[in-house]
Coordinates of C-alpha atoms in Angstrom, one line a residue:
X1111 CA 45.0 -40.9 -8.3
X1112 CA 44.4 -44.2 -6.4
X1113 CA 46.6 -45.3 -3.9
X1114 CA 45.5 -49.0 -4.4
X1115 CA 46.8 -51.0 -6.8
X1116 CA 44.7 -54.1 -8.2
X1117 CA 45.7 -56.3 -5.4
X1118 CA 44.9 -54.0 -2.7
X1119 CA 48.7 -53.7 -1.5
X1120 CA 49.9 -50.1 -0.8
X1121 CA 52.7 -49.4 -3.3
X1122 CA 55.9 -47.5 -2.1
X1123 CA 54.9 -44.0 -3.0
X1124 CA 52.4 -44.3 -0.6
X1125 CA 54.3 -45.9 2.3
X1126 CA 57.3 -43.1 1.9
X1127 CA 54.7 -40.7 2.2
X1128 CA 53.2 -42.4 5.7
X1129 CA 56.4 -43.2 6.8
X1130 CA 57.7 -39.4 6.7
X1131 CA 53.9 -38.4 8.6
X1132 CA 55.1 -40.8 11.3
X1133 CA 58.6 -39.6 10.7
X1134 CA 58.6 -35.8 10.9
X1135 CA 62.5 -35.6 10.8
X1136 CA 63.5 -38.5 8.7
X1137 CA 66.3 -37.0 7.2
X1138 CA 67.9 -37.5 10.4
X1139 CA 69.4 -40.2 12.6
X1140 CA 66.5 -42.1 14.5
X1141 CA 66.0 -44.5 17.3
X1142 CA 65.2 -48.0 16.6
X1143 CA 62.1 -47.7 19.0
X1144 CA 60.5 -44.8 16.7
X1145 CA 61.4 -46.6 13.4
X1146 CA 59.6 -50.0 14.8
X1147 CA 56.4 -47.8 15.9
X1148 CA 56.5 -46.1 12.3
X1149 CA 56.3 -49.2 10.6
X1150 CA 53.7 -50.9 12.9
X1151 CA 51.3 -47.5 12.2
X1152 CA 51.9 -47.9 8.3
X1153 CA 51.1 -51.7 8.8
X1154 CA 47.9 -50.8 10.5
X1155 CA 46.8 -48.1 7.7
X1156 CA 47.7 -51.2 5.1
X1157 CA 45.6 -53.1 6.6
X1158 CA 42.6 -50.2 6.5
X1159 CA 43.4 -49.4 3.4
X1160 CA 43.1 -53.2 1.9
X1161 CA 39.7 -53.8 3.9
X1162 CA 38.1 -50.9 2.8
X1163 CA 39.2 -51.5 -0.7
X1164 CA 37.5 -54.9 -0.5
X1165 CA 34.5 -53.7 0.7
X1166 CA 34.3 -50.8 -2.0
X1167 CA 34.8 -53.8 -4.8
X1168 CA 31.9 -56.3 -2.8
X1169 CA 29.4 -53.1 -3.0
X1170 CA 30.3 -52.8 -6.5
X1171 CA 29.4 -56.1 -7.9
X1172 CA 26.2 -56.9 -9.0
X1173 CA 23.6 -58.8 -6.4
X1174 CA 23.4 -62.6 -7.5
X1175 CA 19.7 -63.7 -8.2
X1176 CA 18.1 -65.2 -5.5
X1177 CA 17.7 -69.1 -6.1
X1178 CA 14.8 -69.9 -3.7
X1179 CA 12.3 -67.9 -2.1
X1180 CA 13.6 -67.9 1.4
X1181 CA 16.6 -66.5 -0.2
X1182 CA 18.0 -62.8 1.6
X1183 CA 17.0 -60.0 -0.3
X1184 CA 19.8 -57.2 -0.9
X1185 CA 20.1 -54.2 1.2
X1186 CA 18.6 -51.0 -0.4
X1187 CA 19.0 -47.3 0.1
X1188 CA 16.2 -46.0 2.1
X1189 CA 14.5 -42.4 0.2
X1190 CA 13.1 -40.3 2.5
X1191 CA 9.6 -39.1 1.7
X1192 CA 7.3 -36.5 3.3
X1193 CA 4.9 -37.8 6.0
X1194 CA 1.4 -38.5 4.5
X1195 CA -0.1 -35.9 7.4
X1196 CA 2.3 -33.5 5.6
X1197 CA 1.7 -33.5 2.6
X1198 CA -2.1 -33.7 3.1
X1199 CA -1.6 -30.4 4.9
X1200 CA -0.7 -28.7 1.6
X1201 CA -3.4 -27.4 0.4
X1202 CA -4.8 -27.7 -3.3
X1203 CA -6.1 -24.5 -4.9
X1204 CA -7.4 -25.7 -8.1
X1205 CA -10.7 -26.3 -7.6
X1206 CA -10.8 -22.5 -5.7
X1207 CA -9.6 -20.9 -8.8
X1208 CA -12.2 -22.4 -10.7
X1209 CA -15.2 -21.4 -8.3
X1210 CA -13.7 -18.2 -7.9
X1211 CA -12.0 -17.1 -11.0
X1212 CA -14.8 -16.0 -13.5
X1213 CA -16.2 -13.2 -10.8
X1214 CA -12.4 -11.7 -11.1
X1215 CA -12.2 -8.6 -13.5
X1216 CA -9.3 -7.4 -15.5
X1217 CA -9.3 -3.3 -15.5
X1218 CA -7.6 -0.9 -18.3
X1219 CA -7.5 2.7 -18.0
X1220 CA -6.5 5.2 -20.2
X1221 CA -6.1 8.9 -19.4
X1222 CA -5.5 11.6 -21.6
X1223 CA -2.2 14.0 -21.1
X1224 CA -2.6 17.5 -21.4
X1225 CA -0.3 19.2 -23.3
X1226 CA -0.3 22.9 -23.3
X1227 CA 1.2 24.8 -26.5
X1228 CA 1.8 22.0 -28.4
X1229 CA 1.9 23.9 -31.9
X1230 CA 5.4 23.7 -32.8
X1231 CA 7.1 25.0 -36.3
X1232 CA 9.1 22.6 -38.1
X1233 CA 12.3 23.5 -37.7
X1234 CA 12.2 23.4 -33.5
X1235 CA 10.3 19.7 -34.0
X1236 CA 12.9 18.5 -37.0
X1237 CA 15.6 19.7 -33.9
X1238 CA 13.8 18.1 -30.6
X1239 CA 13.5 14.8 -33.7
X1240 CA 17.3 14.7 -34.0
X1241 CA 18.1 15.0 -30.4
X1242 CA 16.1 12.0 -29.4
X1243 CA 13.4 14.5 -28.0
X1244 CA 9.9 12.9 -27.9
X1245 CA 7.8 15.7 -30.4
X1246 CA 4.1 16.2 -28.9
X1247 CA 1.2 15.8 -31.7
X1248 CA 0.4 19.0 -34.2
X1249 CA -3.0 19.6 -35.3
X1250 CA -2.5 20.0 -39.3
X1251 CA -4.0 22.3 -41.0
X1252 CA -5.7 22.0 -44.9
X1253 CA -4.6 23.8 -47.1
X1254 CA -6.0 26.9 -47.8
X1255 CA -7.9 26.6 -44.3
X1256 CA -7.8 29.2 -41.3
X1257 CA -5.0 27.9 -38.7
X1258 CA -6.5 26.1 -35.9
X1259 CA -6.2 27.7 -32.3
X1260 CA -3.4 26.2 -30.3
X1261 CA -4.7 23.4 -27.7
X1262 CA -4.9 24.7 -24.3
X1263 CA -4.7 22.3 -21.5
X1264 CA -8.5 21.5 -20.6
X1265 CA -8.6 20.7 -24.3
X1266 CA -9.9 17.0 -24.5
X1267 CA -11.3 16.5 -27.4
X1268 CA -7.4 15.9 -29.4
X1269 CA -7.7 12.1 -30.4
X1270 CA -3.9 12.4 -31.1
X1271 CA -2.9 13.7 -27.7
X1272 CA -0.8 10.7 -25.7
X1273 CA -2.9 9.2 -23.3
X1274 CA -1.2 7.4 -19.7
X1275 CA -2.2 3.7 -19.5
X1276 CA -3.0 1.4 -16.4
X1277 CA -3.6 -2.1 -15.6
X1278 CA -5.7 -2.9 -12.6
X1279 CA -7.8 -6.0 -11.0
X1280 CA -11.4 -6.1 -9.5
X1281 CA -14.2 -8.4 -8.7
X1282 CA -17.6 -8.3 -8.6
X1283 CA -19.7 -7.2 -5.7
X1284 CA -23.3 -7.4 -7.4
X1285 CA -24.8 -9.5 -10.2
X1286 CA -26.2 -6.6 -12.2
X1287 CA -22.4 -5.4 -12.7
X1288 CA -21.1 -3.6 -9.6
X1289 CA -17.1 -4.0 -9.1
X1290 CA -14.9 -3.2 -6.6
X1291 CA -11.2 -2.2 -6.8
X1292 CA -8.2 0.0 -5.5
X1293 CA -9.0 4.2 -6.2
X1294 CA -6.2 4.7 -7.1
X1295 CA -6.7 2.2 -10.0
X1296 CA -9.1 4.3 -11.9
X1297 CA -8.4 8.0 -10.2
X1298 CA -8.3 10.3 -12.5
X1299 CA -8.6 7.8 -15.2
X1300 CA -10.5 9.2 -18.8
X1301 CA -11.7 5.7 -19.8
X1302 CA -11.7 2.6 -17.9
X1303 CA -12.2 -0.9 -19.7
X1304 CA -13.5 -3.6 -17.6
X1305 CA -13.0 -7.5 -19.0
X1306 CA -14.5 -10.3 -18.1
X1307 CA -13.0 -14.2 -17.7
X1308 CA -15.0 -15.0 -20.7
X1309 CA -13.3 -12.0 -22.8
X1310 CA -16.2 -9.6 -22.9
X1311 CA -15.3 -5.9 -22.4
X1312 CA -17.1 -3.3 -20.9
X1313 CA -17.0 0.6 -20.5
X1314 CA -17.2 0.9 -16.6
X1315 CA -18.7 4.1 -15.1
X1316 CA -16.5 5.2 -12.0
X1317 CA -19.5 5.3 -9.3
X1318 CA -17.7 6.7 -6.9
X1319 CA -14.0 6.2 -4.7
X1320 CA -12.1 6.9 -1.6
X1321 CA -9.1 7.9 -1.7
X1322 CA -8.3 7.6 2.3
X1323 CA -9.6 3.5 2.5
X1324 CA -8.4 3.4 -1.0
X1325 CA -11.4 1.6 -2.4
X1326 CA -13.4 2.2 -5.5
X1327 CA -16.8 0.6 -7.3
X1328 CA -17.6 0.5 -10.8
X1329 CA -20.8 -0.1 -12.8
X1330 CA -20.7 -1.8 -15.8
X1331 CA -23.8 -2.7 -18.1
X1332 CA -24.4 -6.6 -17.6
X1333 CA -26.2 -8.7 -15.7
X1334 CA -26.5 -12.3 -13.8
X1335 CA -22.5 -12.0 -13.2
X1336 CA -20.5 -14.2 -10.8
X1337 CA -20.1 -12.9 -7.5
X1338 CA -17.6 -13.8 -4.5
X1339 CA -18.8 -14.3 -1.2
X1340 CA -17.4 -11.8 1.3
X1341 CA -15.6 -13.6 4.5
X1342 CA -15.7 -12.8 8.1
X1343 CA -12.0 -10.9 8.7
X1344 CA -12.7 -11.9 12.4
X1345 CA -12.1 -15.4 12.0
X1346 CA -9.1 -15.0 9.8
X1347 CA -5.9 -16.7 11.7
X1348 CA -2.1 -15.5 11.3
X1349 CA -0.4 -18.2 9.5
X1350 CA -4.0 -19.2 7.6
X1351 CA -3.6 -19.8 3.8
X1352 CA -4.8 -17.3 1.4
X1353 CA -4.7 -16.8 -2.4
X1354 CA -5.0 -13.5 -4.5
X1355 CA -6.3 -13.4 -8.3
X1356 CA -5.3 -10.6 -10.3
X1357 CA -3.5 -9.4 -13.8
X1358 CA 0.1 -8.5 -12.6
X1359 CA 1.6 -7.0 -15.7
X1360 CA -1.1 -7.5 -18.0
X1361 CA -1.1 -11.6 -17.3
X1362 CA -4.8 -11.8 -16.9
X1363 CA -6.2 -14.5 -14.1
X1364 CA -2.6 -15.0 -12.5
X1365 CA -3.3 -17.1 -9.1
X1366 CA -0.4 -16.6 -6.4
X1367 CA -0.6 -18.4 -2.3
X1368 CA 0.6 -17.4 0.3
X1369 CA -0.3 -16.8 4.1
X1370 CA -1.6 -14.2 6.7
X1371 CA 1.7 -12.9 8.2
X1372 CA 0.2 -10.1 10.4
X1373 CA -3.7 -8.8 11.0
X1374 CA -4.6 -5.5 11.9
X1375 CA -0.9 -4.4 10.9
X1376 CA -1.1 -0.1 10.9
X1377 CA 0.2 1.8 8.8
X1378 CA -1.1 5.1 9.7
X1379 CA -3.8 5.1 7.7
X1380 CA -7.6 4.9 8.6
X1381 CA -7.7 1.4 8.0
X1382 CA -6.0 -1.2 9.6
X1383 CA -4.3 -3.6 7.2
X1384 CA -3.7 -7.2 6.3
X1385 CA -0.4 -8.2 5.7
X1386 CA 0.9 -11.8 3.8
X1387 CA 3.3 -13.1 2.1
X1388 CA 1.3 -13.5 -1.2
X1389 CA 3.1 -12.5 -4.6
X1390 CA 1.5 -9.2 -5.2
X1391 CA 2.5 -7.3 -8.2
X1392 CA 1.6 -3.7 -10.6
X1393 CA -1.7 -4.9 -12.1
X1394 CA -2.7 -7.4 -9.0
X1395 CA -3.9 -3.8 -7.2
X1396 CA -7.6 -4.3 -6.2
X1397 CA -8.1 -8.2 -7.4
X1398 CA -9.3 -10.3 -4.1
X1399 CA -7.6 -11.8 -1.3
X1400 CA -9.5 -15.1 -0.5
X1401 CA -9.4 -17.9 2.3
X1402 CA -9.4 -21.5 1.5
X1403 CA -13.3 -20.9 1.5
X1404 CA -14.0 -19.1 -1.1
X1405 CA -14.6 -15.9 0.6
X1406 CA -12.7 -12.6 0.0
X1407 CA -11.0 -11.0 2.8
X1408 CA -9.6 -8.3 1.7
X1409 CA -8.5 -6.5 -1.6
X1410 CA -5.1 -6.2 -2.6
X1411 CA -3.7 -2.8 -2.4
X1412 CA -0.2 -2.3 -1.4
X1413 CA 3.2 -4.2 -1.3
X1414 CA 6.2 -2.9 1.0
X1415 CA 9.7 -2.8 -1.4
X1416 CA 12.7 -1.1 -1.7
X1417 CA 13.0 -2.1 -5.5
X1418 CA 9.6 -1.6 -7.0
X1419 CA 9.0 -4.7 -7.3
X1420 CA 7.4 -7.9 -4.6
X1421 CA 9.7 -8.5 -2.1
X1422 CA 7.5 -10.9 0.5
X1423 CA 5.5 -8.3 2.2
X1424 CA 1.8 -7.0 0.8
X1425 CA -0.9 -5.8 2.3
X1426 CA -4.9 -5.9 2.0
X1427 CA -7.5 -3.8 3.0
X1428 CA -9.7 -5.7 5.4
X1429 CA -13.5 -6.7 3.4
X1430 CA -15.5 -5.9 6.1
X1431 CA -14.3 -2.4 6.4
X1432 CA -14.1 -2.0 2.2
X1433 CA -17.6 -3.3 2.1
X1434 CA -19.1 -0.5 4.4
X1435 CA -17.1 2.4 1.7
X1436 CA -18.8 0.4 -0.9
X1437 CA -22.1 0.6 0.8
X1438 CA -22.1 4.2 1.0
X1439 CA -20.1 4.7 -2.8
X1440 CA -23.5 2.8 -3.9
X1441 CA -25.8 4.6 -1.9
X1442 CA -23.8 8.2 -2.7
X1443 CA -21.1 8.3 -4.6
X1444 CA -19.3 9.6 -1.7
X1445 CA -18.3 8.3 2.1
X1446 CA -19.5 11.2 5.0
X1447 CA -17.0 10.3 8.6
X1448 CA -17.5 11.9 11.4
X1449 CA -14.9 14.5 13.1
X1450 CA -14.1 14.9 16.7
X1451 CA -12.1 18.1 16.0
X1452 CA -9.2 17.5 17.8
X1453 CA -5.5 16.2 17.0
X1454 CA -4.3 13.4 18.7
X1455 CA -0.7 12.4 19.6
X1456 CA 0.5 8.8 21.2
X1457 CA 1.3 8.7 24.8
X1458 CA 4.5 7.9 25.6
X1459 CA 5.5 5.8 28.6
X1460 CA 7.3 8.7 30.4
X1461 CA 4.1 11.3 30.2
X1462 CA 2.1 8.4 31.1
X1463 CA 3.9 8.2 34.2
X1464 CA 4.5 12.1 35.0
X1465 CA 0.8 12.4 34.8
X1466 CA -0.2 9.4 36.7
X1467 CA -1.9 7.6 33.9
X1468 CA -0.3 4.0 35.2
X1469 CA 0.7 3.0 31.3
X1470 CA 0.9 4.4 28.1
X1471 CA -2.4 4.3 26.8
X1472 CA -5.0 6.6 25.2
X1473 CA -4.8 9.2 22.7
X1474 CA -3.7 13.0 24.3
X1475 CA -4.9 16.2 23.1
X1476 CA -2.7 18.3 21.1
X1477 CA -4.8 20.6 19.2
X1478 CA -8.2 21.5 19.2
X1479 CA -10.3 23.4 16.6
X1480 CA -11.7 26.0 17.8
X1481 CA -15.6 25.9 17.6
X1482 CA -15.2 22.2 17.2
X1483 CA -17.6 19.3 18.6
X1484 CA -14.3 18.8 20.8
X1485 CA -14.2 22.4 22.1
X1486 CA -17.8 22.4 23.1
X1487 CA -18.0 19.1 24.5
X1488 CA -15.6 20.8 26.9
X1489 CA -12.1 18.9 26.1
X1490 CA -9.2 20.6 26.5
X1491 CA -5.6 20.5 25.8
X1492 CA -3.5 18.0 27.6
X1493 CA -6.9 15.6 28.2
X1494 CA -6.4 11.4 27.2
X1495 CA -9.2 10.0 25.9
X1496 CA -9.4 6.8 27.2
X1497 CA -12.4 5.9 26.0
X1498 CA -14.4 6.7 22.6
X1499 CA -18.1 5.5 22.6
X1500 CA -17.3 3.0 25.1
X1501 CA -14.7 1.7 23.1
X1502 CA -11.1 1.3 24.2
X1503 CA -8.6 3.8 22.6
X1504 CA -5.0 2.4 22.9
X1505 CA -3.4 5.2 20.1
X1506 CA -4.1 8.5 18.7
X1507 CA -5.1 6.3 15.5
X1508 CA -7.5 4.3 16.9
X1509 CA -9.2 7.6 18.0
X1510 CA -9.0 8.7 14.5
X1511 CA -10.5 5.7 13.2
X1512 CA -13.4 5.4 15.4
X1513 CA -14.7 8.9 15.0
X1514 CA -14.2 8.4 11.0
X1515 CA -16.5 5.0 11.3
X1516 CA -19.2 7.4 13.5
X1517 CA -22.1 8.9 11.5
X1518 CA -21.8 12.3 11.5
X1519 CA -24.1 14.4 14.0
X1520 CA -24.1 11.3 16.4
X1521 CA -23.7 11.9 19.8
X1522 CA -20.7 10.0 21.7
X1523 CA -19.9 9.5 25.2
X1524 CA -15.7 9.8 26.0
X1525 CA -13.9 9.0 29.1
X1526 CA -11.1 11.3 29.6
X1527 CA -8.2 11.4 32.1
X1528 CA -7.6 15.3 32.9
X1529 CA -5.3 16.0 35.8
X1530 CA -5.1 12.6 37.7
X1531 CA -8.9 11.7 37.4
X1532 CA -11.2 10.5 34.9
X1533 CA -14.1 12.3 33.6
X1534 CA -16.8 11.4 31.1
X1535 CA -17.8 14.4 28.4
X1536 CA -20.3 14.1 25.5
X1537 CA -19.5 14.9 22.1
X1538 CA -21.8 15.6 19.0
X1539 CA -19.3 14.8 15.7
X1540 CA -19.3 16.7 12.8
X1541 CA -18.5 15.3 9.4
X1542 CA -14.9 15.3 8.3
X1543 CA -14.1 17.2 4.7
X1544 CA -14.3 15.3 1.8
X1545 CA -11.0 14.1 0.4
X1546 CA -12.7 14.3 -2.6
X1547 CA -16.1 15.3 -4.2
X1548 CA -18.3 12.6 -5.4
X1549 CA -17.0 11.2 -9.3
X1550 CA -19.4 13.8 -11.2
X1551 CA -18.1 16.6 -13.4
X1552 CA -20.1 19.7 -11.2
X1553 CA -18.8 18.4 -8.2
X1554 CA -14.8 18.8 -8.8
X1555 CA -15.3 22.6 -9.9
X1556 CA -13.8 24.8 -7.6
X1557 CA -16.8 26.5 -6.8
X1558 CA -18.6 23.8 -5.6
X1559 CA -15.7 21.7 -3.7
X1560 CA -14.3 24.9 -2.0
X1561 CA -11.2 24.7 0.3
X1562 CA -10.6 20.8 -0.2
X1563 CA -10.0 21.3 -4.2
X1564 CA -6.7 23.5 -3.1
X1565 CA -5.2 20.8 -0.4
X1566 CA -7.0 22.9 2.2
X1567 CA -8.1 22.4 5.5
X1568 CA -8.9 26.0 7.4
X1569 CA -10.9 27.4 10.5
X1570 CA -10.9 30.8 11.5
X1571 CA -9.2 32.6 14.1
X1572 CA -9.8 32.5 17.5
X1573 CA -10.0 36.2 19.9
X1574 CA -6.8 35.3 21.4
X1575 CA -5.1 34.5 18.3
X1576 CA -6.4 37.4 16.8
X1577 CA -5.0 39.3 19.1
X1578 CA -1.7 37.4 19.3
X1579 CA -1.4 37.8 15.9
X1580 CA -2.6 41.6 16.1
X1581 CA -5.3 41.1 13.2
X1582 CA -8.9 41.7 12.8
X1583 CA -9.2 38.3 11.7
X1584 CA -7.9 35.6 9.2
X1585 CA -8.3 31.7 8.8
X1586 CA -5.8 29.4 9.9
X1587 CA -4.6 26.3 7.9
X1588 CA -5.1 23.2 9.8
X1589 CA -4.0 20.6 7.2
X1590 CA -2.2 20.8 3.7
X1591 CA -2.0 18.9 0.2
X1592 CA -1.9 19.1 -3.4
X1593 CA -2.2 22.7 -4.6
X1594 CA -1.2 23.9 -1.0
X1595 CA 1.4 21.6 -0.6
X1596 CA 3.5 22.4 -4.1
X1597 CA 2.9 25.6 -3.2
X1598 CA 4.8 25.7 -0.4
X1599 CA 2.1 26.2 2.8
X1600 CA 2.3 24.9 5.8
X1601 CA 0.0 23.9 8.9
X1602 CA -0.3 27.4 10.9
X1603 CA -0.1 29.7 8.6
X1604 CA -2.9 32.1 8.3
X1605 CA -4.4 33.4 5.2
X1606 CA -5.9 37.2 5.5
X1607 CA -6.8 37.6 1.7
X1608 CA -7.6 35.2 -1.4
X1609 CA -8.1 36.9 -4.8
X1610 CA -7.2 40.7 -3.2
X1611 CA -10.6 39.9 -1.1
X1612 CA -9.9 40.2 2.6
X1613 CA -11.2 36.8 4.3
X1614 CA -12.1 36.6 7.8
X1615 CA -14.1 33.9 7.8
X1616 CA -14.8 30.3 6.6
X1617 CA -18.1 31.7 4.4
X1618 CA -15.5 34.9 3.1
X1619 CA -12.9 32.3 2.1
X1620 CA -15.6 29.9 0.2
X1621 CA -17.3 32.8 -1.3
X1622 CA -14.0 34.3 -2.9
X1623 CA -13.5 30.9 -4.4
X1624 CA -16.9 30.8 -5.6
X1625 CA -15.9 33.4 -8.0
X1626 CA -12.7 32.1 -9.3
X1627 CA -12.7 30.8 -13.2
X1628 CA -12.3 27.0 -13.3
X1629 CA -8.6 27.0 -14.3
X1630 CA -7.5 29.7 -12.6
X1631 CA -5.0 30.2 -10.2
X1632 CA -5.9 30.9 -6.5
X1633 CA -3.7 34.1 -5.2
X1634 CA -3.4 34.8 -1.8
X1635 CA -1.7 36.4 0.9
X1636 CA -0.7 34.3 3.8
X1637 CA 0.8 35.1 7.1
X1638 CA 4.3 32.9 9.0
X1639 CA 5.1 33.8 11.9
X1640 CA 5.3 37.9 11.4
X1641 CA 5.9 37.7 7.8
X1642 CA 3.5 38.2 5.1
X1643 CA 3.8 37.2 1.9
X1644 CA 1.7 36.4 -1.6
X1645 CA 1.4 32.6 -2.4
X1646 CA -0.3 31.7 -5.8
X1647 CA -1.8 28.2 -6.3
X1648 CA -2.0 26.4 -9.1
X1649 CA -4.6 24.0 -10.1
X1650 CA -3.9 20.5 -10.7
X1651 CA -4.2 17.1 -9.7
X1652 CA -3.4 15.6 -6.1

C-alpha cells in the first residue's frame, strides 16, 4: 500500500508508525526533549517522503515536444552493448560447415546376434509371451517337411535372427572413397552403411582398424569425393576454437563449437589426447574435429561423464598420429609397433632421490621379458631410461609410446641411469603382438592368430624360474584379456599344458592351438603360486 496520499502529505498511520521507531517505549512517560527530537525526525522523513514523491510523478509525465531546435533533448536510459572488438571476436562457422560438411559421412552398422538353441515348443514361448519375456525367432517348418536342425551359434545365415544396431560419423580421407572413423564404430560390426551429404548409401568394406589408437578406414565404391584437409596438431593453441561434425543420435550433419581445453592430455593410452569443451554425443564417435581453417585435427572419440551422456569434457585423437594408423591400415590392413620388452613404472619423487636421480624423471625397469630386445641389449631391473632414441622420456608412457611409433627391427640407442651414473645401451625392437589380426575372415581363426585370439600374452620360462617353480618348463602369462580375462587368469601364472598337451615353449603352445576346432574351447592347466588347477576358455568376443 502507498504511504502517500495524492497531495504528498504523510497520513497519520504512517506518522504513528515513525513516531513509535523514534519512540521505542511510547506507552510510557517521556521527556519533552525526546518527544521534540521525535517529531523533528518524522518532519525530516515528511519532507523525503514528499520530494521523492514529486520526483517519481515529474519522471512519470510525458516529455513536452521540443518547440525550437536548440531546444534540450530528454535524458534517456543508456543500453549497454558488447564492444565491437568483441563481438568481432566471435567467430562465424557457417561458411566452415559449408566447405566442410559434404566430405562428413554418416555410418550404420548392423550386427547379427547369435542365438544358440533358439527352437522353442509352444507352450514355453506362449509362457516367456505372457511374462513379458522377449521370445527369440523359430525357424518354421512346412508341413509335411523334415524339421530343420536347430541354429547353432556361428549360424549366420538366419535373416530373422535380431541384429545389434549402431550409429557412427566419419569423413573422408581419399577421393576414390577411403573413410576414417572410431574402431570401435564398426568392430565387430556384420554390415556397415556409409551415407553421404547428398543421401547416397554405400556398403563400406572394413579395410582394416586398431583397436589401441582406436582408429578405423573404410572403402566404399565411389569416386571424386570431397575430402578435408588434415591440420598441423603442432600449431593448435589451448583456448583455440574448434568445431566437430557428426550424427549424434541419428541427427545427421549436427555442427557443435567449442574450444581446445587441454593438448596432449593422457589417458593412459598410446595416444595422447585432445581434450575440449565441444558437445560430443553417441553417434558423433569418429566425425572430425576441425580448426577455424578447415583442417581436421583430430577425430572425435571419447567424452568423460558420470551420466552417459556430454557433460563438457571430450576428447580427440590427435590427426597426425591417426593419419600414420591409416597409412599403414591402407598399406596392410594392420599396424606393426615395435617392443622394447620391458615394463615400465613412473618414478616417484622419493626413489628419484634415494637413488640420486636429482628429480623424478624417466621410466624405471620393473619387468623384463626374458629373451627380449631389452634383456639382450643388457638392461636390467632397477635401470631409468632417461633417454629413448635420443628422445626425452619423462613417464613410463612416453617410453611405451615411442617404442610403439618405432619400426620394428630398428635399432635404438637408450641412455640409462643404473646405480648413480648414466650409461648408453643399444636396443634392436621387436614388433609388439597384434591386438588384433588384420579385418579378413582367415586371419581371426584361432589357428592363425594364436595366443592373442585368447587375451594372451606369454613367454616361456626362464632356468631360474624353472627351477624356482621346480618344473621342467612352462610359459608364463605376461598380459591378460578377453577369453583369459573372463576366465579368471592372471599376469604370473604359468601354463604347463593346453588341450592335455604339455607346453614348454612358445612354438608348443601355438602348435596345440593350431589344432583346436574353430569354436572350441581352449582347456588348460595353469599354475598360481603352488597350486594347479584346470581353466577352460571360452571363445568370444573382446
Amino acid at each position: 500500500m502507498s504511504f502517500l496520499n495524492s497531495g504528498h502529505d504523510v497520513g497519520l498511520p504512517f506518522l504513528h508508525r515513525h513516531l513509535r521507531v523514534f519512540m521505542l517505549n511510547s506507552d510510557r512517560p517521556c521527556s519533552l526533549r525526546r518527544l521534540a527530537l521525535a517529531l523533528a525526525g518524522t518532519t525530516l522523513m515528511s519532507a523525503s517522503l514528499g520530494a521523492a514523491a514529486q520526483a517519481a510523478q515529474t519522471a512519470t509525465k510525458p516529455a513536452a515536444p521540443a518547440a525550437t531546435a536548440t531546444a534540450a533533448t530528454p535524458v534517456t536510459a543508456s543500453v549497454p552493448v558488447a564492444a565491437p572488438e568483441l563481438a568481432r571476436a566471435l567467430p562465424d562457422f557457417s561458411a566452415l560447415v559449408e566447405q566442410a560438411g559434404p566430405a562428413v559421412v554418416n555410418i550404420r552398422t548392423s550386427e547379427k546376434v547369435k542365438v544358440a538353441n533358439a527352437q522353442i515348443d509352444d507352450q514355453m514361448r506362449e509362457l516367456l509371451r505372457r511374462f513379458g519375456i522377449p521370445v527369440p525367432p523359430q525357424r518354421r517348418t512346412p508341413p509335411g517337411a523334415a524339421p530343420a536342425p536347430a541354429p547353432t551359434p556361428d549360424d549366420d545365415d538366419d535373416e530373422d535372427a535380431p541384429q545389434r544396431r549402431g550409429l557412427g560419423s566419419g569423413f573422408v580421407i581419399g577421393a576414390d572413397g577411403f573413410v576414417m572413423t572410431n574402431a570401435h564404430v564398426v568392430d565387430d560390426a556384420d554390415e556397415v552403411t556409409v551415407t553421404l551429404t547428398d543421401k547416397r548409401e554405400f556398403k563400406a568394406k572394413v579395410v582394416g582398424l586398431d583397436r589401441r589408437t582406436d582408429v578405423a578406414v573404410l572403402k566404399i565404391d565411389a569416386n571424386n569425393l570431397p575430402m578435408l584437409r588434415m591440420g598441423d596438431v603442432s600449431r593448435l593453441k589451448v583456448g583455440e576454437w574448434v568445431m566437430a561434425i557428426g550424427s549424434p543420435f541419428g541427427f545427421d550433419n549436427t555442427v557443435t563449437a567449442g574450444i581446445v581445453s587441454a593438448k596432449a592430455r593422457d589417458t593412459g593410452d598410446l595416444l595422447p589426447l585432445i581434450q575440449t569443451d565441444v558437445a560430443i554425443n553417441p553417434g558423433n564417435s569418429g566425425g572430425p574435429l576441425l580448426n577455424l581453417r578447415g583442417e581436421v585435427v583430430g577425430i572425435n572419440s571419447q567424452i568423460y561423464s558420470q551420466s552417459g551422456g556430454f557433460m563438457g569434457i571430450s576428447f580427440a585423437i590427435p590427426i597426425d598420429e591417426a593419419m600414420r594408423v591409416a597409412d599403414q591400415l591402407r598399406a596392410g590392413g594392420r599396424v606393426t609397433r615395435g617392443m622394447l620388452g620391458v615394463y615400465p613404472d613412473d618414478v616417484s619423487k622419493e626413489v628419484a632421490e634415494a637413488i640420486g636421480l636429482g628429480k623424478p624423471q624417466g621410466a624405471l625397469i620393473s619387468r623384463i621379458t626374458p629373451a627380449g630386445p631389452g634383456e639382450k641389449a643388457g638392461l636390467q631391473l632397477g635401470d631409468v631410461i632417461t633417454r629413448f632414441d635420443g628422445k626425452t622420456v619423462e613417464k613410463a608412457v612416453d617410453l611405451r609410446r615411442l617404442a610403439a611409433a618405432t619400426k620394428p627391427g630398428t635399432k635404438v640407442p637408450l641412455q640409462v641411469f643404473r646405480r648413480g651414473a648414466y650409461k648408453d645401451l643399444t636396443a634392436t625392437l621387436d614388433a609388439l603382438p597384434d591386438d588384433r589380426a588384420a579385418a579378413t575372415p582367415e586371419a581371426e581363426a584361432p589357428a592363425a592368430a594364436g595366443a592373442s585370439v585368447w587375451g594372451l600374452t606369454v613367454t616361456e620360462l626362464t632356468e631360474a624360474q624353472r627351477k624356482e617353480l621346480k618344473v621342467d618348463g612352462g610359459l608364463r602369462i605376461d598380459t591378460v584379456d578377453g577369453p583369459a580375462a573372463r576366465a579368471g587368469l592372471k599376469t604370473g601364472d604359468v601354463i604347463l599344458s593346453a588341450n592335455n598337451a604339455e607346453v614348454k615353449t612358445v612354438k608348443q603352445f601355438q602348435a596345440a592351438l593350431a589344432k583346436l576346432e574353430k569354436g572350441k574351447s581352449l582347456q588348460m592347466l595353469v599354475r598360481r603360486g603352488e597350486v594347479a588347477t584346470y581353466v577352460v576358455l571360452k571363445p568370444g568376443k573382446g
